[in-house]
Tab-separated table of C-alpha atoms in Angstrom:
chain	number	residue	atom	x	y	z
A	1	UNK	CA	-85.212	108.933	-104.479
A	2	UNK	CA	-88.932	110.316	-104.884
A	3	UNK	CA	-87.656	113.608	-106.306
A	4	UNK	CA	-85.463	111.543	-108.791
A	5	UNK	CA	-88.418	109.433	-109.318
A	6	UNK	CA	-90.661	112.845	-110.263
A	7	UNK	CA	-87.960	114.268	-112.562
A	8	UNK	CA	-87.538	110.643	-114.367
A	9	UNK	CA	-91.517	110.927	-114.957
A	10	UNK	CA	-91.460	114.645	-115.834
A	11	UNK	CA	-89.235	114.503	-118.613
A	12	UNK	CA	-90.249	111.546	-120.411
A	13	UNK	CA	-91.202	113.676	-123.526
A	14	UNK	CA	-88.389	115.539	-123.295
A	15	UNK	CA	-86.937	114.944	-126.523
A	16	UNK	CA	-89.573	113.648	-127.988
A	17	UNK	CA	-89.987	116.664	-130.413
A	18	UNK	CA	-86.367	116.055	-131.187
A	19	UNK	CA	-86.779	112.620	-131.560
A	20	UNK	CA	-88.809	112.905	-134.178
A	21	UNK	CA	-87.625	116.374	-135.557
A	22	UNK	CA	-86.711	115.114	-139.059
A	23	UNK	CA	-90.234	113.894	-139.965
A	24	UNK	CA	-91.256	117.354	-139.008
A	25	UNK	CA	-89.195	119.192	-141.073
A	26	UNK	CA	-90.641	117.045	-143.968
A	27	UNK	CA	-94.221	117.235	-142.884
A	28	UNK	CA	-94.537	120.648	-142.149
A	29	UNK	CA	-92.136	121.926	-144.433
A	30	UNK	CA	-90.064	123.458	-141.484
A	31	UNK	CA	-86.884	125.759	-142.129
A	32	UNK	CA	-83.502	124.190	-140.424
A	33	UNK	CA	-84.102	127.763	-138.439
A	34	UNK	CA	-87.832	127.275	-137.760
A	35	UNK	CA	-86.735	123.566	-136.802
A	36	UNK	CA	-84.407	125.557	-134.349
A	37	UNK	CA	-86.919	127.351	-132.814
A	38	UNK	CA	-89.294	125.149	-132.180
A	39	UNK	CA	-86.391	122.929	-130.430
A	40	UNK	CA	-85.609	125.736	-128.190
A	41	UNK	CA	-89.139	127.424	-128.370
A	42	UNK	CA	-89.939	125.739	-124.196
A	43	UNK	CA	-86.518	127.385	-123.170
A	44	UNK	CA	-88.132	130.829	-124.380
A	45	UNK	CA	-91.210	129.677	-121.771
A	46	UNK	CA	-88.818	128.482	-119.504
A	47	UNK	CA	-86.734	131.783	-119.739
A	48	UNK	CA	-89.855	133.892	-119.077
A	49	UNK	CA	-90.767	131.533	-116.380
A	50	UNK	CA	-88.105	131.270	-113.974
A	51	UNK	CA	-87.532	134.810	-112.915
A	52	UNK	CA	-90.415	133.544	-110.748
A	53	UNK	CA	-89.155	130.965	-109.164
A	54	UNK	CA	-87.897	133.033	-106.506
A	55	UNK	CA	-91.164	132.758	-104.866
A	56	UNK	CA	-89.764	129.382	-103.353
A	57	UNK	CA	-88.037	131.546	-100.977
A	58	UNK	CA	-91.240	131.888	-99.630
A	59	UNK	CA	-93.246	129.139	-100.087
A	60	UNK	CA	-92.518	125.791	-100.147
A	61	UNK	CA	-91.176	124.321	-103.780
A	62	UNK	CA	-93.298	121.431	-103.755
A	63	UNK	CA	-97.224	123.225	-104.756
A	64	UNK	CA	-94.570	124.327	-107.878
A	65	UNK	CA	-93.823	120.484	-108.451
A	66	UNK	CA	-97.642	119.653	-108.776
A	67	UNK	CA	-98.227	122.719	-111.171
A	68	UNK	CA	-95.526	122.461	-113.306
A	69	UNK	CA	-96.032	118.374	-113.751
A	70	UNK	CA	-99.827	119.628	-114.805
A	71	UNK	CA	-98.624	122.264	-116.879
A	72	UNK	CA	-96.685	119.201	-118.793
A	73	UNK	CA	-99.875	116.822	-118.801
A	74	UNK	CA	-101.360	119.773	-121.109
A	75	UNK	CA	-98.424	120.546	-123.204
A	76	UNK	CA	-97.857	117.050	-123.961
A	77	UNK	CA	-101.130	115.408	-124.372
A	78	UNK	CA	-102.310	118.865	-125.962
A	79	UNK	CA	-99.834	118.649	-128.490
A	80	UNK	CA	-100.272	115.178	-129.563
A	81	UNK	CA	-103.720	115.441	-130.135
A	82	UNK	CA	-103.589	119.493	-132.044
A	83	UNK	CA	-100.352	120.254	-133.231
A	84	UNK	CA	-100.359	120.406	-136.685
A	85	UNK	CA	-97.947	123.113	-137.737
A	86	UNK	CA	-95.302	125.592	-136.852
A	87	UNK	CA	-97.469	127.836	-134.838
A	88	UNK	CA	-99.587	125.363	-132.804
A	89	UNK	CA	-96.705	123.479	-132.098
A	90	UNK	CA	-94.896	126.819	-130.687
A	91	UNK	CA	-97.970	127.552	-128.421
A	92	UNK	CA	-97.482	123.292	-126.923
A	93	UNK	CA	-94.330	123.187	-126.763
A	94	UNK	CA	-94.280	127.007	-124.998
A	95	UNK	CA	-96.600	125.270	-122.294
A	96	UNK	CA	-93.698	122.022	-121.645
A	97	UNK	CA	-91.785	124.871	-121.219
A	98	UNK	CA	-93.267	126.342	-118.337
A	99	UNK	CA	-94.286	123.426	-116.508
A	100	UNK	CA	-90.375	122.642	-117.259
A	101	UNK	CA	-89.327	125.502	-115.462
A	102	UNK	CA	-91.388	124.793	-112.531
A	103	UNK	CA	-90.269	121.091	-112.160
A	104	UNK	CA	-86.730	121.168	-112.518
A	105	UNK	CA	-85.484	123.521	-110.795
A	106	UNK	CA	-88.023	124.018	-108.195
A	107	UNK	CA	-86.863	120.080	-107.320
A	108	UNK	CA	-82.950	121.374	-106.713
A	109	UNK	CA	-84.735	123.809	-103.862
A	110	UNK	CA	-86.980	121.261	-102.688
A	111	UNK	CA	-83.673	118.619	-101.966
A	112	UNK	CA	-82.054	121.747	-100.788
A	113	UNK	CA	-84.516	122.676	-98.075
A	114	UNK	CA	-84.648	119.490	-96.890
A	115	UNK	CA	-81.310	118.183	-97.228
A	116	UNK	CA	-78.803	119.673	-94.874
A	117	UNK	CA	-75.062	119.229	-94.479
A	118	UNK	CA	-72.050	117.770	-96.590
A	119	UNK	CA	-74.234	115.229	-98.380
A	120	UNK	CA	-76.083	118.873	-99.607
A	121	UNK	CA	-74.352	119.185	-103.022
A	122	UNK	CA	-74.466	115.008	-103.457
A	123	UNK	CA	-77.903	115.119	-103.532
A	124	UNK	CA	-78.386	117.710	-105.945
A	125	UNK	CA	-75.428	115.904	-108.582
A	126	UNK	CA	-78.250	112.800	-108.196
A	127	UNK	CA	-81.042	114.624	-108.708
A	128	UNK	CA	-79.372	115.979	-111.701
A	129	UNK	CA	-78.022	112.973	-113.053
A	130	UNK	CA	-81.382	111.418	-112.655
A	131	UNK	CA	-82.163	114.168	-115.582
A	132	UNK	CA	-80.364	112.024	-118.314
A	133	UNK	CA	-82.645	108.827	-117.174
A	134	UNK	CA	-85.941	110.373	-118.063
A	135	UNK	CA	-84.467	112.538	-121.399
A	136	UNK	CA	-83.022	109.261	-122.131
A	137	UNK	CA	-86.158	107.047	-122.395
A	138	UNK	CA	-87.680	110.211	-124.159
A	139	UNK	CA	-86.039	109.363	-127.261
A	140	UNK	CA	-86.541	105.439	-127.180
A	141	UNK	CA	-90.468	106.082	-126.440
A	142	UNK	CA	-91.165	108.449	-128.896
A	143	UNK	CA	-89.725	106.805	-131.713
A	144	UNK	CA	-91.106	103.396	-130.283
A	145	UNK	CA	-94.700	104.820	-130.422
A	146	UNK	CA	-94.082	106.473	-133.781
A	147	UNK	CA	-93.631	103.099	-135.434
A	148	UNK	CA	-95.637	100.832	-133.433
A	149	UNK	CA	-98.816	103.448	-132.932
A	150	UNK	CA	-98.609	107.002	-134.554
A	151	UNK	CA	-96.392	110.620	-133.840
A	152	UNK	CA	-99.056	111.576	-131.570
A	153	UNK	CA	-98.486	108.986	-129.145
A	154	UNK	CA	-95.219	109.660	-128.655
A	155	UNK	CA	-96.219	113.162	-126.629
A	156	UNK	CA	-99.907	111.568	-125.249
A	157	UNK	CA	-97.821	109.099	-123.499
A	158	UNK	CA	-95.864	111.570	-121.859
A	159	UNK	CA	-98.495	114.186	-120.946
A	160	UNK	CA	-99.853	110.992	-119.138
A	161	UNK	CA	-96.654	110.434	-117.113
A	162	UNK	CA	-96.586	113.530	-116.237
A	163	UNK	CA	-99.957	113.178	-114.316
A	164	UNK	CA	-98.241	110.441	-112.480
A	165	UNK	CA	-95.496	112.551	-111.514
A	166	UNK	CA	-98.076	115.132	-110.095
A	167	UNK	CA	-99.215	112.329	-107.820
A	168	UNK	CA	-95.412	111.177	-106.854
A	169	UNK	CA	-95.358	115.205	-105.882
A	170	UNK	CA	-98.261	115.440	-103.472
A	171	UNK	CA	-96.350	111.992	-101.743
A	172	UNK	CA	-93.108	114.419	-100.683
A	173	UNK	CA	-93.270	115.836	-97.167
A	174	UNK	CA	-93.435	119.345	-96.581
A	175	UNK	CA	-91.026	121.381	-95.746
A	176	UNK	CA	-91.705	125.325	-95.132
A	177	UNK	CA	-88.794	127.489	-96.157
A	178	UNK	CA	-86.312	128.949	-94.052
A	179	UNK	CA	-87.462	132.743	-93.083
A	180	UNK	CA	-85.038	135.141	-94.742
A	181	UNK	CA	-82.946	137.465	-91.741
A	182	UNK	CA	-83.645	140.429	-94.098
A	183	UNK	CA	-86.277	142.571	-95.920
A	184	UNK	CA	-89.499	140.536	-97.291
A	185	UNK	CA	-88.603	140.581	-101.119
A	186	UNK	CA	-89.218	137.916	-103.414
A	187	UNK	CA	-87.055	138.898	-106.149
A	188	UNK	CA	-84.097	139.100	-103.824
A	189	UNK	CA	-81.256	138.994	-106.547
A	190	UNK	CA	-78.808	141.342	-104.716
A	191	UNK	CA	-76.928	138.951	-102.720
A	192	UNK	CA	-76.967	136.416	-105.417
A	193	UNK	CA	-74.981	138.614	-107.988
A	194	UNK	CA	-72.652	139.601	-105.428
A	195	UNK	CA	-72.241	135.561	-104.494
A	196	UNK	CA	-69.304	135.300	-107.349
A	197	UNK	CA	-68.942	131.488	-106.683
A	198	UNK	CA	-72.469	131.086	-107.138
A	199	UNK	CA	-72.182	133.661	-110.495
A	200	UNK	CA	-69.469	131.752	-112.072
A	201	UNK	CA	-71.639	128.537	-111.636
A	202	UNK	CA	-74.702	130.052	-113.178
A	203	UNK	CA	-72.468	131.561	-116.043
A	204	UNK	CA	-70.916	128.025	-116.371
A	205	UNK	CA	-74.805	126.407	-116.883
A	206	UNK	CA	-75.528	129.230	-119.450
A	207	UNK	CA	-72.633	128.121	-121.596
A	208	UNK	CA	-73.230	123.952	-120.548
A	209	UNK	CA	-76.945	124.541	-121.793
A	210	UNK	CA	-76.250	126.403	-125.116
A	211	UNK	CA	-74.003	123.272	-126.529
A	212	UNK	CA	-76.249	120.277	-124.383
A	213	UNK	CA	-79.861	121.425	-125.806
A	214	UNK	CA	-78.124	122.659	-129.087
A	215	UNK	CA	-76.408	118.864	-129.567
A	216	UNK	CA	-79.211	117.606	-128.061
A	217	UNK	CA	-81.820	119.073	-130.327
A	218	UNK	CA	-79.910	118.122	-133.518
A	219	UNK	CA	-78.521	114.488	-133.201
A	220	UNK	CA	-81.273	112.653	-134.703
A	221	UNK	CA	-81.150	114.843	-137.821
A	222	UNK	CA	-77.253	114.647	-137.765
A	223	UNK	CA	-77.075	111.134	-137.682
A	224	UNK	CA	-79.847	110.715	-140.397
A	225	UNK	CA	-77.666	112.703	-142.409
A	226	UNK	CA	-73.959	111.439	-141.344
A	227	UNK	CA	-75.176	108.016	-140.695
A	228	UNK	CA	-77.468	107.105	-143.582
A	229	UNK	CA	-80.064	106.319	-140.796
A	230	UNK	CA	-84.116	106.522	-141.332
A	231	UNK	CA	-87.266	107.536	-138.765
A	232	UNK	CA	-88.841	105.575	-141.962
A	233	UNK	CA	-87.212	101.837	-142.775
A	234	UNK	CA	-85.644	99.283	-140.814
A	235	UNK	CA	-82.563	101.033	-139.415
A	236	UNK	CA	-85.249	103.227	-137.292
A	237	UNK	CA	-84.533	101.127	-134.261
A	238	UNK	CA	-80.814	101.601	-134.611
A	239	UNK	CA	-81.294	104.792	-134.464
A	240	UNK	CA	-83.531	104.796	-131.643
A	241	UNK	CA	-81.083	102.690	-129.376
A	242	UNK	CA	-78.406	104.887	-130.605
A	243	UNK	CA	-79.458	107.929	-129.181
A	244	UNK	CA	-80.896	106.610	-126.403
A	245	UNK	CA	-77.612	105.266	-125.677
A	246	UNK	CA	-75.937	108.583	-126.371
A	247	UNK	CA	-77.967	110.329	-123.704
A	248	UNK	CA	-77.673	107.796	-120.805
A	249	UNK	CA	-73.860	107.380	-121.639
A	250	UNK	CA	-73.753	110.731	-119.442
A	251	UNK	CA	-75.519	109.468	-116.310
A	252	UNK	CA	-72.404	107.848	-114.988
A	253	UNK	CA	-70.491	110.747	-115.713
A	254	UNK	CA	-72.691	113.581	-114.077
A	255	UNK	CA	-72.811	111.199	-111.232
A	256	UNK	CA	-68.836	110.543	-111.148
A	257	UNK	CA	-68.253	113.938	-111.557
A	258	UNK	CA	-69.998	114.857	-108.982
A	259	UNK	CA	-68.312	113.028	-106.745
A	260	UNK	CA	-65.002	114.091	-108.253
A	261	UNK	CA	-66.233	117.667	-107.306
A	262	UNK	CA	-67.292	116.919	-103.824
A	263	UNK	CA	-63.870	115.841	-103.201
A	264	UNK	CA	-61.417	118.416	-105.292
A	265	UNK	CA	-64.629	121.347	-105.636
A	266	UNK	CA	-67.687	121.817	-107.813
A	267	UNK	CA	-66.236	124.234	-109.701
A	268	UNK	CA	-62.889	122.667	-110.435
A	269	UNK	CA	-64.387	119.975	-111.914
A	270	UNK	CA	-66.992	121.433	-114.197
A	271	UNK	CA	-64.281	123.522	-115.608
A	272	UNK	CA	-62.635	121.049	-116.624
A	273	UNK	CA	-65.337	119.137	-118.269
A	274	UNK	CA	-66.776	121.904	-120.149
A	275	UNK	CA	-62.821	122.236	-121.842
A	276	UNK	CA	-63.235	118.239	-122.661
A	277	UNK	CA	-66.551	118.417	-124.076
A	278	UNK	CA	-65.741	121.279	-126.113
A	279	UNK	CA	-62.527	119.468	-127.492
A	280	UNK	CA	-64.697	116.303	-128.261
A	281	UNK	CA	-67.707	118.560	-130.117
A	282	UNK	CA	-64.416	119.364	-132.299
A	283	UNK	CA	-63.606	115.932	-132.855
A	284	UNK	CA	-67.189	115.300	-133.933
A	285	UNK	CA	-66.596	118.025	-136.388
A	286	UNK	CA	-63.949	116.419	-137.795
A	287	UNK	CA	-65.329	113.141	-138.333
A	288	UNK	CA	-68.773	114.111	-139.658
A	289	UNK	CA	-67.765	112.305	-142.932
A	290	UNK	CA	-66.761	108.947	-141.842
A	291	UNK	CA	-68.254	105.718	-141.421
A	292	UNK	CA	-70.688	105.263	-139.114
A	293	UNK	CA	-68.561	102.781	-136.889
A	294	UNK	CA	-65.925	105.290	-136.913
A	295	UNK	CA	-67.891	108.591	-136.305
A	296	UNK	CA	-70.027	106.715	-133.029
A	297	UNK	CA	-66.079	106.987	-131.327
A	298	UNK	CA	-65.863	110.641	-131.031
A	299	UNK	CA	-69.978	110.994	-130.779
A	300	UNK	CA	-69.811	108.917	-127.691
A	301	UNK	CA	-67.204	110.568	-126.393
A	302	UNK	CA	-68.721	113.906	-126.786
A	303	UNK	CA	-71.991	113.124	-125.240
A	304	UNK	CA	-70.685	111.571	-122.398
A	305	UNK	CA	-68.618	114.916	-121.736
A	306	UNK	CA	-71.697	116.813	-122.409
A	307	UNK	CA	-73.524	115.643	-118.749
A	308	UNK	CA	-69.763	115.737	-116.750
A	309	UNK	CA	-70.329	119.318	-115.981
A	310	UNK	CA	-73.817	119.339	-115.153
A	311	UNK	CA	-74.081	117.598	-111.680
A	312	UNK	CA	-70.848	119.594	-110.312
A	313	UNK	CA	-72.013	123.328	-111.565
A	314	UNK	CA	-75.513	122.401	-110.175
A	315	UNK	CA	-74.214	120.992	-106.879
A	316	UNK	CA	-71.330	123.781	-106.767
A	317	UNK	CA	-74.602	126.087	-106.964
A	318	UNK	CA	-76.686	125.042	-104.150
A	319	UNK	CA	-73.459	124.738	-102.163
A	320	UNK	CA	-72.735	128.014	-102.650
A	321	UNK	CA	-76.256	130.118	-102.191
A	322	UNK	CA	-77.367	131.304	-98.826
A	323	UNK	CA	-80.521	128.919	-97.721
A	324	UNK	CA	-82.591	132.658	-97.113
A	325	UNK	CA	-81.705	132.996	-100.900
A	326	UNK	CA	-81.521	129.566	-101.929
A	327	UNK	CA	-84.522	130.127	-104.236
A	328	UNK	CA	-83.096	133.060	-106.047
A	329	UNK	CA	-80.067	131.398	-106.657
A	330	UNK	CA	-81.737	129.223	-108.506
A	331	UNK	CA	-84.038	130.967	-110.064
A	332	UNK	CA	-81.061	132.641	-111.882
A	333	UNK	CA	-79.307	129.365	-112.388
A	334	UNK	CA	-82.137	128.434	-114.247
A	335	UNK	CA	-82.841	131.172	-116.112
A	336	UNK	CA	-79.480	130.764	-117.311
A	337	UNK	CA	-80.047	127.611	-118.319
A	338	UNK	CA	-83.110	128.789	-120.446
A	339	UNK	CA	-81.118	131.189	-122.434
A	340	UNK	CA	-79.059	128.634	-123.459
A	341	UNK	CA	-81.037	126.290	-124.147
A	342	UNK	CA	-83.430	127.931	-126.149
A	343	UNK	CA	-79.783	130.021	-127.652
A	344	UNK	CA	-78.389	126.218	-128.353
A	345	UNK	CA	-80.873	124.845	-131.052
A	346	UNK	CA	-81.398	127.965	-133.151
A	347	UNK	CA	-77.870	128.916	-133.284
A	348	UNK	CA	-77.152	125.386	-134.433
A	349	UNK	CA	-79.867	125.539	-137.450
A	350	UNK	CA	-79.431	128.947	-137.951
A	351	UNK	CA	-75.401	127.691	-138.837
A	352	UNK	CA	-77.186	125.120	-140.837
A	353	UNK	CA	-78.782	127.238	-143.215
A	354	UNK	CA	-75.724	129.249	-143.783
A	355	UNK	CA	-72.998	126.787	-144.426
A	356	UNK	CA	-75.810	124.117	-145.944
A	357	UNK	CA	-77.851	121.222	-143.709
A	358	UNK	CA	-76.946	118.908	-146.901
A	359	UNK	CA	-73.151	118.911	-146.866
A	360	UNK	CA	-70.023	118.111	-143.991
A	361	UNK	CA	-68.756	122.066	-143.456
A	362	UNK	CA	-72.596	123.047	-142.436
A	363	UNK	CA	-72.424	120.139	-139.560
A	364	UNK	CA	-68.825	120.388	-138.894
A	365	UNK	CA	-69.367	124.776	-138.466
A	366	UNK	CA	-72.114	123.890	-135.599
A	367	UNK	CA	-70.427	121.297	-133.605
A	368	UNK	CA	-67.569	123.313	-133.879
A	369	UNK	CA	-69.691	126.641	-132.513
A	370	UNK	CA	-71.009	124.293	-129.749
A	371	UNK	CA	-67.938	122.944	-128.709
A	372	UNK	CA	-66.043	126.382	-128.732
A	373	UNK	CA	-69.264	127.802	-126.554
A	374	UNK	CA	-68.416	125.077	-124.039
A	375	UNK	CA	-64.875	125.774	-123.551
A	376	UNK	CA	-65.542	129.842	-123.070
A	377	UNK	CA	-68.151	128.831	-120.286
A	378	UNK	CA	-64.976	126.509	-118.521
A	379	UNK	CA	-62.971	129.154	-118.578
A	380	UNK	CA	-65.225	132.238	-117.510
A	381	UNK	CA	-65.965	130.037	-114.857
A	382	UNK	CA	-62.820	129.210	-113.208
A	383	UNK	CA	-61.850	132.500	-113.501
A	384	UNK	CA	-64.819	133.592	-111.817
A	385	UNK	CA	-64.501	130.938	-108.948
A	386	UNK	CA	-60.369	130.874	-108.683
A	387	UNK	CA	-59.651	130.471	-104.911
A	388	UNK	CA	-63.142	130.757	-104.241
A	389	UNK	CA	-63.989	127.316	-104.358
A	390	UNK	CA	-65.465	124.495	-101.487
């Protein structure tokens, strides 16, 4: 529960750029493909980052807790109080992007090397469905503070959490490693792309992140658009409890199917969520033009598919990778997970500004794209773990 605890407090800004992405575009006269990139601009940092991670192979994962929840305070705090434009927020939100990539993921190896037996993979699916509790309140607390104090606060707030989480990080026991059998290499990726259980679960994230951070970075803008909704009258708390809602909808069903997977396998499972969420992004598609009442059925549905797949291909991971290579099994689970989410948000505004961010067939294309990502990843990943699976 203290590593859930230090993700909830980590990600607590998460969104918060999102959140507040169509004041942005407004203020700093952002591109729907600028917009994109600055959503997905700490996956790039993440991306670069988590080749690294590896190192937790031979060290222990929680000194990369306390930097990477410092790396945050910075980003956050840093760009509430200086960003003022395209580039300065790029060079902020870069930095939440590291200390993303050594919080996260670092956490998975830190249950992992501590956690041993059936209740292995369990653990993980909670960590990871503690992920949607912090991202969550992300989105209620930076449009709270945007109306009640000022934009700024909305990431200050944050890069203070995030000092709390550093201190939560120091409170978990150590744990040293386990000494790899073989040669002293940190970037030991052999084994791991020869693991193809483990490779058809890190293919599955890739595909999971592209549509999660690519819906993800784009629903408050859709739904000012689709739903007539304003970050700038009264409806702003509707929308703020709206998408708040929308992203802890999927905490019971990361958690669910998690279990679902620990009983029929990991893999199984997330296939077959990745196929549903894809068919629901399609369904969003189609109802972009309806009332609002009537185009929340399909949205709901859609983002509580999105988080299905995430605790089984994240449990079906560690349950997979040797402990000696635990760490670079993650690593390139992770990295995966950067590509895709930094792949998500700019391919979403970049099919924005070609089929127009004004009309149905722009929003309808990149739901669409997003949902038909999601069902390739399902099915490159049961082929990759058929009659492989725990």
């Amino acid at each position: 529960m203290l590593a859930c605890a230090f993700l909830a407090f980590t990600l607590m800004g998460l969104h918060a750029f999102a959140a507040l992405l169509p004041r942005f575009i407004v203020e700093w006269n952002l591109t729907n493909t600028e917009a994109g990139w600055l959503n997905g601009m700490p996956n790039l940092a993440y991306m670069i980052a988590v080749p690294f991670l590896a190192i937790t192979d031979r060290m222990d994962a929680r000194r990369l807790l306390i930097c990477g929840a410092l790396a945050n305070a910075v980003g956050y705090i840093g760009f509430g109080l200086f960003a003022d434009g395209f580039w300065s927020a790029a060079a902020y939100r870069s930095l939440q992007g590291l200390g993303l990539a050594a919080t996260y993921v670092p956490g998975l190896k830190a249950l992992g090397d501590r956690i041993d037996g059936p209740f292995q993979a369990r653990a993980a699916s909670l960590y990871v469905s503690s992920f949607a509790v912090g991202s969550s309140m992300s989105v209620l607390i930076a449009i709270g503070l945007s109306q009640v104090l000022d934009w700024r606060w909305a990431f200050i707030v944050p890069g203070v959490l995030n000092l709390g989480a550093a201190a939560l990080a120091v409170a978990i026991p150590p744990k040293a490693p386990q000494a790899p059998s073989g040669p002293r290499r940190i970037f030991n990726y052999g084994p791991v792309l020869r693991n193809r259980r483990a490779m058809g679960c890190i293919a599955g994230y890739l595909a999971h992140s592209v549509e999660l951070i690519g819906v993800r970075g784009w629903t408050v803008a859709f739904l000012t658009f689709a739903g007539g909704l304003s970050l700038h009258d009264g409806s702003v708390w509707t929308l703020a409890l709206i998408v708040t809602g929308l992203n802890f909808i999927g905490v019971p069903a990361s958690m669910i199917a998690g279990e679902v997977g620990a009983r029929f396998g990991m893999a199984r499972t997330a296939s077959v969520a990745m196929w549903a969420s894809g068919g629901a992004a399609v369904l969003v598609a189609l109802a972009a033009g309806q009332p609002l009442l009537l185009l929340l059925i399909p949205v709901v549905l859609h983002n509580m598919l999105l988080l299905a797949d995430s605790g089984p291909l994240s449990g079906g991971a560690v349950a997979a990778s040797d402990a000696a290579t635990r760490g670079a099994t993650m690593s390139l689970f992770a990295l995966a997970g950067a590509v895709g989410g930094f792949v998500g948000p700019v391919l979403f505004g970049m099919v924005l500004d070609l089929f127009g961010r004004d009309g149905l067939t722009g929003w309808s294309v990149a739901f669409a794209t997003m949902g038909a990502v999601a069902a390739a990843g399902g099915t490159v990943l049961w082929l990759m773990t058929a009659g492989r699976r725990r």
